[in-house]
XYZ file of C-alpha atoms in Angstrom:
683
model
C 0.000 0.000 0.000
C 3.037 2.210 0.264
C 3.329 3.314 -3.328
C 0.065 2.698 -5.223
C -3.118 4.105 -3.724
C -6.654 3.087 -4.607
C -8.674 6.183 -5.452
C -11.657 6.832 -3.183
C -15.217 7.298 -4.401
C -14.882 10.964 -3.674
C -14.004 12.886 -6.866
C -10.425 13.881 -7.249
C -10.216 17.626 -6.901
C -7.127 19.746 -6.805
C -6.134 23.279 -7.577
C -8.922 25.884 -7.303
C -11.613 23.356 -6.403
C -9.620 22.014 -3.546
C -8.870 25.575 -2.534
C -12.597 26.358 -2.309
C -13.251 23.358 -0.101
C -10.154 23.945 1.923
C -11.595 27.305 2.968
C -14.349 25.385 4.796
C -12.006 23.191 6.815
C -9.659 26.112 7.192
C -12.171 27.587 9.634
C -11.642 24.519 11.811
C -7.897 24.933 11.689
C -8.311 28.663 12.220
C -9.007 28.091 15.889
C -5.535 26.650 16.245
C -4.058 29.504 14.249
C -5.950 32.248 16.114
C -4.507 31.040 19.384
C -1.106 32.015 18.048
C -2.350 34.755 15.701
C -0.886 37.441 17.924
C 2.023 35.264 19.080
C 4.491 37.530 17.345
C 3.405 40.634 19.244
C 2.838 38.792 22.544
C 6.263 37.193 22.506
C 7.911 40.438 21.574
C 6.342 42.122 24.611
C 6.648 39.284 27.144
C 9.149 36.422 27.353
C 11.432 36.649 24.336
C 11.494 33.622 22.098
C 12.890 32.607 18.730
C 10.936 32.903 15.491
C 12.579 30.941 12.712
C 11.515 31.445 9.100
C 12.748 30.028 5.822
C 11.667 31.159 2.391
C 12.271 29.446 -0.978
C 14.947 27.213 0.524
C 16.922 25.075 -1.928
C 19.730 22.667 -1.076
C 21.709 20.719 -3.666
C 24.711 18.420 -3.504
C 27.200 17.594 -6.264
C 26.254 14.651 -8.442
C 28.705 12.967 -10.793
C 26.125 12.133 -13.436
C 23.801 15.135 -13.428
C 25.908 18.001 -12.171
C 23.964 18.583 -8.949
C 21.180 16.784 -7.165
C 18.416 18.733 -5.389
C 17.687 17.619 -1.835
C 15.295 20.442 -0.899
C 13.210 22.253 -3.508
C 11.818 25.696 -2.672
C 10.616 25.088 0.892
C 8.913 27.851 2.877
C 7.830 27.647 6.488
C 8.195 28.934 10.016
C 8.568 27.828 13.618
C 7.527 29.945 16.576
C 7.852 29.897 20.379
C 5.664 27.607 22.447
C 5.054 25.182 19.582
C 6.389 21.839 18.389
C 6.960 21.646 14.640
C 7.242 18.085 13.321
C 9.033 17.419 10.023
C 7.723 14.183 8.528
C 8.175 12.216 5.348
C 9.454 8.905 3.976
C 13.132 7.995 4.097
C 15.239 10.183 1.827
C 12.667 12.988 1.604
C 15.031 15.606 3.082
C 13.954 15.744 6.753
C 17.470 15.695 8.214
C 18.756 18.009 5.489
C 16.088 20.587 6.313
C 16.896 20.287 10.013
C 20.632 20.680 9.332
C 20.020 23.663 7.063
C 17.908 25.432 9.699
C 20.498 24.675 12.383
C 23.394 25.823 10.195
C 24.958 22.340 10.093
C 25.027 21.603 6.385
C 28.270 20.120 5.092
C 30.447 22.330 2.935
C 29.748 20.119 -0.090
C 26.051 21.100 0.067
C 24.967 24.318 -1.603
C 22.166 26.325 -0.044
C 20.054 29.046 -1.629
C 17.178 30.793 0.069
C 16.509 32.929 3.110
C 16.685 31.650 6.681
C 15.948 34.334 9.278
C 16.063 34.268 13.067
C 13.674 36.821 14.574
C 13.678 38.531 11.193
C 17.477 38.824 11.104
C 20.029 36.906 9.110
C 22.467 35.605 11.711
C 24.206 32.421 12.774
C 22.988 30.434 15.750
C 25.408 30.784 18.647
C 26.281 28.483 21.514
C 23.678 28.442 24.266
C 20.865 29.997 22.231
C 20.095 26.780 20.354
C 20.662 23.072 20.893
C 20.767 20.093 18.554
C 19.999 16.524 19.675
C 21.409 14.028 17.198
C 19.767 10.772 16.190
C 22.422 8.598 17.864
C 22.836 8.645 21.637
C 26.596 9.077 21.942
C 27.087 9.092 25.691
C 29.798 8.018 28.137
C 28.349 4.608 28.958
C 30.160 4.131 32.292
C 28.607 7.203 33.919
C 25.339 7.368 35.807
C 22.573 9.693 34.669
C 23.381 12.132 37.457
C 27.095 12.117 36.605
C 26.580 12.498 32.852
C 24.283 15.517 33.240
C 26.241 17.123 36.104
C 29.576 16.859 34.259
C 27.921 18.413 31.231
C 26.505 21.200 33.395
C 29.967 21.979 34.760
C 31.305 22.127 31.199
C 28.566 24.253 29.669
C 27.375 26.627 32.366
C 29.492 29.734 33.048
C 31.991 30.088 35.883
C 29.795 32.829 37.348
C 27.529 30.027 38.596
C 28.742 28.082 41.618
C 29.171 24.327 41.527
C 26.119 23.953 43.783
C 24.000 25.990 41.366
C 25.200 23.878 38.453
C 24.310 20.675 40.294
C 20.857 22.066 41.084
C 20.344 22.947 37.418
C 21.400 19.417 36.426
C 19.029 17.702 38.872
C 16.145 19.999 37.905
C 16.700 19.148 34.233
C 16.784 15.432 35.008
C 13.450 15.723 36.821
C 11.928 17.703 33.950
C 12.606 14.743 31.662
C 11.227 12.242 34.178
C 14.542 10.520 34.929
C 14.609 11.049 38.701
C 14.194 7.308 39.371
C 17.193 6.484 37.165
C 19.595 9.129 38.513
C 22.029 6.581 39.925
C 21.742 4.082 37.072
C 24.659 3.791 34.705
C 23.898 4.613 31.092
C 25.283 1.265 29.947
C 26.391 0.030 26.574
C 27.675 -3.088 24.867
C 27.753 -5.998 27.312
C 26.618 -3.814 30.242
C 22.948 -3.451 31.121
C 21.883 0.097 31.791
C 19.180 2.502 30.667
C 16.514 1.717 28.119
C 16.575 3.331 24.702
C 13.964 5.920 25.655
C 15.839 6.850 28.823
C 19.090 7.294 26.890
C 17.311 9.575 24.455
C 16.021 11.680 27.350
C 19.528 11.875 28.824
C 20.755 13.243 25.470
C 17.997 15.857 25.594
C 18.857 16.734 29.216
C 22.459 17.448 28.263
C 21.444 19.804 25.468
C 18.823 21.822 27.375
C 21.017 22.597 30.389
C 21.720 26.085 29.016
C 17.958 26.743 28.602
C 18.201 27.210 24.828
C 15.356 29.028 23.164
C 15.564 26.933 20.004
C 15.760 23.122 20.106
C 16.414 20.834 17.118
C 15.898 17.080 17.372
C 16.837 14.609 14.649
C 14.678 11.463 14.772
C 14.179 11.509 18.572
C 12.053 8.320 18.431
C 14.365 6.287 16.184
C 14.785 2.741 17.499
C 12.169 3.154 20.259
C 8.942 1.253 20.768
C 5.600 3.069 20.705
C 5.436 3.537 24.476
C 9.001 4.858 24.757
C 8.406 7.123 21.739
C 5.339 8.610 23.370
C 7.057 9.363 26.688
C 10.066 10.871 24.934
C 7.933 13.081 22.685
C 5.637 14.048 25.565
C 8.679 15.246 27.478
C 9.817 17.189 24.413
C 6.371 18.732 23.882
C 6.309 19.910 27.497
C 9.617 21.707 27.054
C 8.017 24.568 25.131
C 7.023 26.404 28.331
C 9.553 25.067 30.841
C 11.632 27.286 33.151
C 9.935 30.484 31.965
C 11.250 30.125 28.408
C 8.883 29.705 25.473
C 10.978 27.316 23.450
C 10.767 26.782 19.734
C 11.029 23.033 19.148
C 11.645 21.495 15.710
C 11.872 17.715 15.362
C 12.261 15.439 12.374
C 10.339 12.235 12.947
C 9.843 9.225 10.730
C 6.577 7.469 11.586
C 4.960 8.531 14.876
C 2.103 6.742 16.581
C -1.325 8.376 16.737
C -0.696 9.425 20.356
C 2.591 11.062 19.407
C 1.008 12.738 16.376
C -1.494 14.485 18.625
C 1.386 16.225 20.433
C 2.424 18.179 17.314
C 1.405 21.802 16.913
C 2.373 22.148 13.257
C 3.313 19.596 10.615
C 5.730 19.905 7.705
C 5.218 16.940 5.390
C 7.911 16.386 2.761
C 8.315 14.083 -0.219
C 11.356 14.108 -2.507
C 12.389 17.467 -1.069
C 9.050 19.153 -1.815
C 6.387 20.392 0.594
C 3.263 18.225 0.501
C 1.663 19.997 3.444
C 2.583 22.666 5.996
C 0.107 23.770 8.602
C -1.679 22.700 11.769
C -1.182 18.995 12.416
C -4.860 18.652 13.343
C -5.934 19.810 9.854
C -3.673 17.505 7.817
C -6.272 14.723 7.722
C -8.898 17.011 6.174
C -6.365 18.251 3.627
C -5.748 14.697 2.403
C -9.487 13.933 2.404
C -10.207 16.987 0.234
C -7.819 15.621 -2.366
C -9.560 12.197 -2.485
C -7.077 10.448 -0.212
C -8.958 10.201 3.079
C -7.580 8.322 6.023
C -9.413 5.006 6.540
C -11.296 4.649 9.830
C -9.263 3.474 12.825
C -5.956 3.995 11.000
C -3.121 6.116 12.311
C -3.148 9.380 10.290
C 0.635 9.585 10.149
C 0.800 6.043 8.731
C -1.734 7.003 6.094
C 0.173 10.164 5.109
C 3.460 8.326 4.698
C 1.913 5.385 2.860
C 0.277 7.814 0.449
C 3.489 9.636 -0.510
C 6.021 6.790 -0.185
C 7.177 5.608 -3.603
C 10.014 3.367 -2.446
C 7.985 0.161 -2.878
C 5.960 1.135 -5.923
C 7.317 -1.643 -8.182
C 6.537 -4.316 -5.580
C 2.845 -3.394 -5.556
C 2.202 -2.838 -9.255
C 0.570 -6.197 -9.933
C -3.097 -6.392 -9.066
C -3.555 -2.615 -8.804
C -4.375 -1.708 -12.382
C -6.847 0.989 -11.344
C -4.509 2.545 -8.780
C -2.953 5.976 -9.113
C 0.871 5.960 -9.325
C 2.481 7.434 -6.242
C 4.380 10.052 -8.248
C 1.071 11.353 -9.567
C -0.415 11.324 -6.063
C 2.492 13.393 -4.792
C 2.140 15.869 -7.663
C -1.590 16.238 -6.937
C -0.944 16.954 -3.271
C 1.923 19.364 -3.955
C -0.143 21.271 -6.496
C -3.186 21.353 -4.207
C -1.102 22.656 -1.326
C 0.371 25.428 -3.483
C -3.149 26.635 -4.298
C -4.646 26.189 -0.834
C -5.310 28.585 2.015
C -2.596 26.826 4.018
C 0.038 27.997 1.560
C -1.311 31.544 1.679
C -1.362 31.439 5.473
C 2.299 30.331 5.577
C 3.277 33.196 3.279
C 1.379 35.709 5.415
C 2.831 34.354 8.656
C 6.403 34.449 7.335
C 5.875 38.010 6.134
C 4.414 39.056 9.497
C 7.317 37.589 11.432
C 9.895 39.227 9.191
C 8.261 42.652 9.584
C 8.197 42.584 13.390
C 10.863 44.735 15.092
C 12.540 41.912 16.990
C 15.892 42.411 18.574
C 18.655 40.267 17.154
C 19.230 37.038 19.045
C 22.104 37.204 21.512
C 25.291 36.357 19.684
C 26.843 34.201 22.380
C 26.453 32.890 25.894
C 29.293 32.317 28.286
C 30.309 28.801 29.209
C 32.849 27.395 31.620
C 36.394 28.677 31.279
C 39.281 26.744 29.777
C 40.733 25.705 33.142
C 37.360 24.516 34.454
C 36.699 22.539 31.292
C 40.124 20.905 31.423
C 39.677 19.879 35.068
C 36.148 18.545 34.535
C 37.156 16.603 31.410
C 40.148 15.141 33.250
C 37.922 13.954 36.084
C 35.231 12.578 33.757
C 37.763 10.781 31.582
C 39.472 9.322 34.667
C 36.158 7.949 35.959
C 35.424 6.457 32.539
C 38.869 4.819 32.316
C 38.605 3.495 35.866
C 35.200 1.868 35.259
C 35.868 0.584 31.736
C 37.642 -2.748 32.191
C 38.786 -2.805 28.588
C 40.495 0.594 28.725
C 43.438 -0.194 31.051
C 42.636 -2.942 33.592
C 42.605 -5.803 31.096
C 45.836 -4.510 29.580
C 47.406 -4.293 33.038
C 46.506 -7.938 33.709
C 48.019 -9.027 30.380
C 51.135 -6.932 31.005
C 51.590 -8.559 34.417
C 51.353 -11.981 32.776
C 53.917 -10.982 30.153
C 56.159 -9.581 32.901
C 56.185 -12.941 34.635
C 56.897 -14.591 31.296
C 59.902 -12.346 30.663
C 61.250 -12.833 34.184
C 61.065 -16.609 33.847
C 62.643 -16.795 30.362
C 65.436 -14.300 31.135
C 65.875 -15.223 34.816
C 69.262 -14.172 36.289
C 71.087 -13.309 33.057
C 74.505 -12.854 34.666
C 77.465 -11.196 32.905
C 78.517 -13.814 30.371
C 79.055 -12.987 26.706
C 75.740 -14.646 25.826
C 73.870 -12.357 28.188
C 74.662 -9.398 25.919
C 72.242 -10.605 23.244
C 69.741 -11.745 25.882
C 69.677 -8.340 27.572
C 69.212 -6.628 24.222
C 66.341 -8.965 23.287
C 64.615 -8.382 26.629
C 64.861 -4.600 26.338
C 63.721 -4.731 22.714
C 60.652 -6.795 23.641
C 59.707 -4.387 26.428
C 60.134 -1.216 24.350
C 58.501 -2.700 21.253
C 55.844 -5.287 21.970
C 54.645 -4.048 25.342
C 54.148 -0.600 23.824
C 52.684 -2.159 20.677
C 49.851 -3.561 22.790
C 48.830 -0.020 23.729
C 46.646 -0.046 20.621
C 44.348 -2.460 22.536
C 42.622 0.531 24.129
C 41.840 2.040 20.733
C 38.168 0.863 20.592
C 37.442 2.512 23.967
C 39.146 5.682 22.813
C 37.075 5.706 19.600
C 33.888 5.653 21.697
C 35.241 8.576 23.710
C 36.027 10.385 20.455
C 32.399 10.013 19.329
C 31.245 11.753 22.510
C 33.861 14.444 21.959
C 32.788 15.070 18.360
C 29.147 15.507 19.382
C 29.925 17.771 22.309
C 32.456 19.841 20.393
C 30.044 20.333 17.492
C 27.458 21.566 19.991
C 30.004 23.986 21.465
C 30.344 22.404 24.916
C 34.152 22.745 24.965
C 37.192 22.931 22.723
C 39.617 20.371 21.343
C 42.501 21.586 23.510
C 40.543 20.964 26.722
C 39.691 17.467 25.544
C 43.299 16.635 24.678
C 44.529 17.900 28.047
C 41.825 16.011 29.941
C 42.494 12.760 28.087
C 46.261 13.066 28.623
C 46.257 13.744 32.363
C 43.539 11.195 33.122
C 45.583 8.457 31.427
C 48.840 9.198 33.277
C 48.005 7.303 36.543
C 47.034 4.150 34.639
C 50.102 4.270 32.396
C 52.296 4.699 35.469
C 50.771 1.556 36.975
C 51.390 -0.355 33.739
C 54.976 0.913 33.643
C 55.875 0.241 37.286
C 54.151 -3.046 38.186
C 54.836 -5.193 35.076
C 58.150 -3.357 34.652
C 59.333 -4.352 38.139
C 58.172 -7.944 37.598
C 60.271 -8.186 34.426
C 63.248 -6.083 35.595
C 64.451 -7.434 38.937
C 64.205 -11.262 38.491
C 66.012 -10.930 35.149
C 69.053 -9.441 36.862
C 69.199 -6.248 34.818
C 71.431 -3.338 35.880
C 71.039 -3.032 39.647
C 70.176 0.250 41.322
C 66.830 1.993 41.749
C 67.924 4.869 39.488
C 68.378 2.436 36.592
C 64.955 0.878 37.213
C 63.303 4.302 37.378
C 64.842 5.226 34.026
C 63.681 1.885 32.598
C 60.120 2.517 33.857
C 60.204 6.149 32.679
C 61.158 5.103 29.160
C 58.423 2.465 29.117
C 55.925 5.083 30.357
C 57.024 7.575 27.678
C 56.652 4.909 24.967
C 53.158 3.926 26.149
C 52.055 7.556 26.267
C 53.611 8.168 22.860
C 51.799 5.224 21.252
C 48.500 6.422 22.718
C 49.205 9.909 21.352
C 49.920 8.444 17.937
C 46.693 6.400 18.062
C 44.790 9.576 18.942
C 46.060 11.122 15.722
C 45.073 7.952 13.836
C 41.592 8.009 15.429
C 41.041 11.579 14.272
C 41.639 10.436 10.682
C 40.287 6.854 10.758
C 37.294 6.795 13.154
C 36.486 3.125 12.457
C 38.191 1.142 15.214
C 39.016 -1.880 13.049
C 40.639 0.215 10.315
C 42.289 2.345 13.012
C 43.911 -0.654 14.687
C 45.172 -1.942 11.337
C 46.544 1.491 10.439
C 48.221 1.971 13.818
C 49.719 -1.530 13.739
C 51.094 -0.904 10.247
C 52.725 2.378 11.260
C 54.333 0.802 14.314
C 55.479 -2.198 12.285
C 57.403 0.067 9.920
C 58.944 1.950 12.844
C 60.069 -1.307 14.487
C 61.804 -2.427 11.294
C 63.612 0.892 10.976
C 64.361 1.330 14.696
C 67.879 -0.101 14.537
C 67.537 -3.499 16.237
C 66.427 -6.040 13.650
C 68.783 -4.353 11.219
C 71.652 -2.381 12.745
C 71.749 1.355 11.915
C 74.807 1.129 9.607
C 73.188 -1.696 7.642
C 69.845 0.011 7.015
C 69.188 0.917 3.337
C 69.521 4.674 3.092
C 66.447 5.452 0.992
C 63.423 5.528 3.305
C 64.702 3.143 6.009
C 67.722 5.172 7.144
C 66.475 8.537 5.921
C 63.955 9.483 7.243
C 62.367 6.485 9.046
C 65.296 5.717 11.369
C 65.231 9.314 12.645
C 61.453 9.635 13.084
C 60.790 6.173 14.573
C 60.464 6.494 18.340
C 61.856 2.954 18.758
C 65.328 4.250 17.906
C 65.377 6.550 20.930
C 63.704 3.949 23.156
C 66.354 1.357 22.200
C 69.203 3.788 22.682
C 67.964 5.068 26.039
C 67.294 1.618 27.477
C 70.540 0.127 26.099
C 72.639 2.993 27.484
C 70.850 2.668 30.825
C 71.632 -1.060 30.869
C 75.162 -1.402 29.474
C 76.929 1.753 30.639
C 79.037 0.924 33.706
C 78.836 -2.876 33.293
C 81.470 -5.346 32.131
C 80.961 -8.692 30.398
C 83.120 -11.720 29.654
C 84.537 -11.589 26.131
C 83.920 -14.171 23.433
C 86.993 -16.239 24.336
C 86.124 -16.135 28.024
C 89.550 -14.844 29.112
C 88.862 -11.148 29.409
C 86.255 -8.419 29.994
C 84.419 -6.064 27.659
C 83.149 -2.692 28.814
C 79.517 -1.874 28.256
C 80.451 1.301 26.363
C 82.373 -0.799 23.838
C 79.383 -3.068 23.382
C 77.136 -0.071 22.766
C 79.510 1.408 20.195
C 80.685 -1.726 18.359
C 78.013 -4.371 18.918
C 74.790 -2.309 18.912
C 76.101 0.696 16.935
C 74.572 3.199 19.385
C 75.308 6.917 19.294
C 77.248 7.829 22.450
C 77.662 11.547 21.714
C 74.755 12.356 24.025
C 73.378 10.784 27.212
C 70.375 8.565 27.777
C 68.464 11.531 29.209
C 68.503 13.183 25.796
C 66.818 10.071 24.346
C 64.136 10.241 27.040
C 63.652 13.960 26.381
C 63.220 13.248 22.659
C 60.542 10.635 23.451
C 58.654 13.111 25.628
C 59.003 15.715 22.883
C 57.457 13.240 20.431
C 54.532 12.800 22.839
C 53.892 16.539 22.704
C 54.308 16.525 18.900
C 51.731 13.765 18.401
C 49.268 15.511 20.723
C 49.710 18.736 18.777
C 49.244 16.782 15.543
C 45.993 15.390 16.953
C 44.808 18.915 17.768
C 45.741 20.187 14.321
C 43.881 17.346 12.609
C 40.625 17.646 14.542
C 40.599 21.430 14.220
C 40.910 21.271 10.443
C 39.105 18.012 9.623
C 35.597 19.475 10.025
C 36.281 22.060 7.340
C 38.375 19.848 5.043
C 36.579 16.479 5.065
C 33.244 17.728 3.642
C 35.094 19.490 0.810
C 36.572 16.258 -0.543
C 33.299 14.845 -1.993
C 32.610 18.191 -3.613
C 36.076 18.359 -5.150
C 35.774 14.803 -6.436
C 32.420 15.590 -7.980
C 33.782 18.811 -9.494
C 36.708 16.964 -11.051
C 34.366 14.363 -12.466
C 32.058 17.048 -13.818
C 34.916 18.903 -15.452
C 35.868 15.679 -17.198
C 32.401 15.602 -18.754
C 32.342 19.295 -19.519
C 29.622 20.024 -16.962
C 29.398 22.583 -14.174
C 26.881 22.228 -11.339
C 24.701 25.334 -11.235
C 21.961 25.549 -8.661
C 19.879 28.108 -10.516
C 19.935 26.005 -13.682
C 18.913 22.941 -11.656
C 16.170 24.951 -9.974
C 14.784 26.255 -13.271
C 14.830 22.776 -14.799
C 12.872 21.260 -11.891
C 10.313 24.073 -11.911
C 9.766 23.628 -15.647
C 9.435 19.861 -15.226
C 6.842 20.343 -12.478
C 4.881 22.655 -14.769
C 4.838 19.978 -17.480
C 3.636 17.330 -15.013
C 0.967 19.525 -13.514
């Protein structure tokens, strides 16, 4: 039934005829409109709100075959305070694109034409004045509801508010969304039972409304929820329009709501293939479809009927046996044409014009949030709690490292000072500085999940990339110290390595620097390759090349000069780890020579056997490793600060190159004119 519709016995009327009849049912819808008829003036005089209007909005994206592909085609509408506007339509109709365009989140490869005004002014939405709840609930799964919202409150709310006030705001917001009974429940994720899907969605909404935004965008807030959970989530959203003394403007894209959820909508924007099928009071949509000979059958959910009527995805599957049915494309054209000639269309035009003429003040350009120091401290604490509770982040690695430490101590037990111990000591140090640090990529999946939370929160303006990098670095230090000291001591002392606590501390410091460096490198990889499987493969490949060029498996003088000696040998951190650990171990020791009748100094072994550079001390090698840690962290910052502006350009450039090969240039106006002419032919 999704794509071919049986015509009703009622005559099919569109255009002027439908317009005449629509004037009758328009009186019914007028009651809804008259309630907000003076909303513009009332809101201007009382509690300020946000009026959002868009006029003749077009959005296209590059297309390799046809120059450009239209996603939205000439949309006009409005959203006003104290109301919930629902954007509905079948998959691929442009719901999310319209939401992104209104929120100023379109990718740089999309081209937008049309007028979007906020309180009659053309301005960008600033942090704190609007909020955007994404379709996916990217949350820190190890935190409780109270912790997740309170940490977010400390990050977003300004330093002028005390910590007690921020906690009160967080708890009040949790209660507004009906989560007071789940305050101390962990959010939960894979393998860990926690909140239900509807509760997670409400937590996401809580985090975004902490700043009391006047404009709230929600992308598919009921996606993946059952009918009961969808209703409670949407009821909470609908009640937000008058909460805390702020008349909020709420805009939500929603796929297929239940009849109970549909009754919560103030206005409805129904889209199909990027065109407006209907815009007006949600309560009058049923009569609009009935006037055009597509009435909703008794006892059927109106939203289901609307979407089935304009959904052409399954048209070919239903062709047989419906010879007298009207093709869905024709149905859509009838509805679009009828809407363009109806009183609803005229009312939208009048309302948009009224809003634009009102002397509203421009929306505040920015709200203050927590300072850099506060954000860094809060992120450090939150990340530490997450790492402590996530067994896969460090605890499992610590257990494996302890097991490997015992393995090393048993294989290399009491090495002594014979000639054969020279190679054994080198192999032990190589294994520690290479394979123990190599296993640091095991925490990459957990870090990727943390990166997803960071990307959402950074896009919403909660904090900056520098605060995140600092918080992640300092929160990891205690765990890396444990991994360096405990397994390091287990492997170091039973093996009989260079005695003296200062030598062990240098050994543990080098291991710590290598672990921190590998994590820094994997952060840079994660910012480029967000998929954890591809990220692990990429990180393992990079480390594998560095190990080969580090100067152990092939001595420095024997490395081929192109690539392996220059530049890999000088940029691979393994070189400096080997040199620092080998100097720490061999300097000051003496070993029996090959014949067994004399002694060899450790310095000679370093120079002649391992081909180490003795012009500088081991502390310089450690300093270089720590410098590389800083370099990789700075590289991570540089990547994430530029990726958001560079990544979306790539598809556009690729499409442009392809178009130039075919002698075509994507022009929005040409595309727009062609579609308008085609619609005229159809109609």
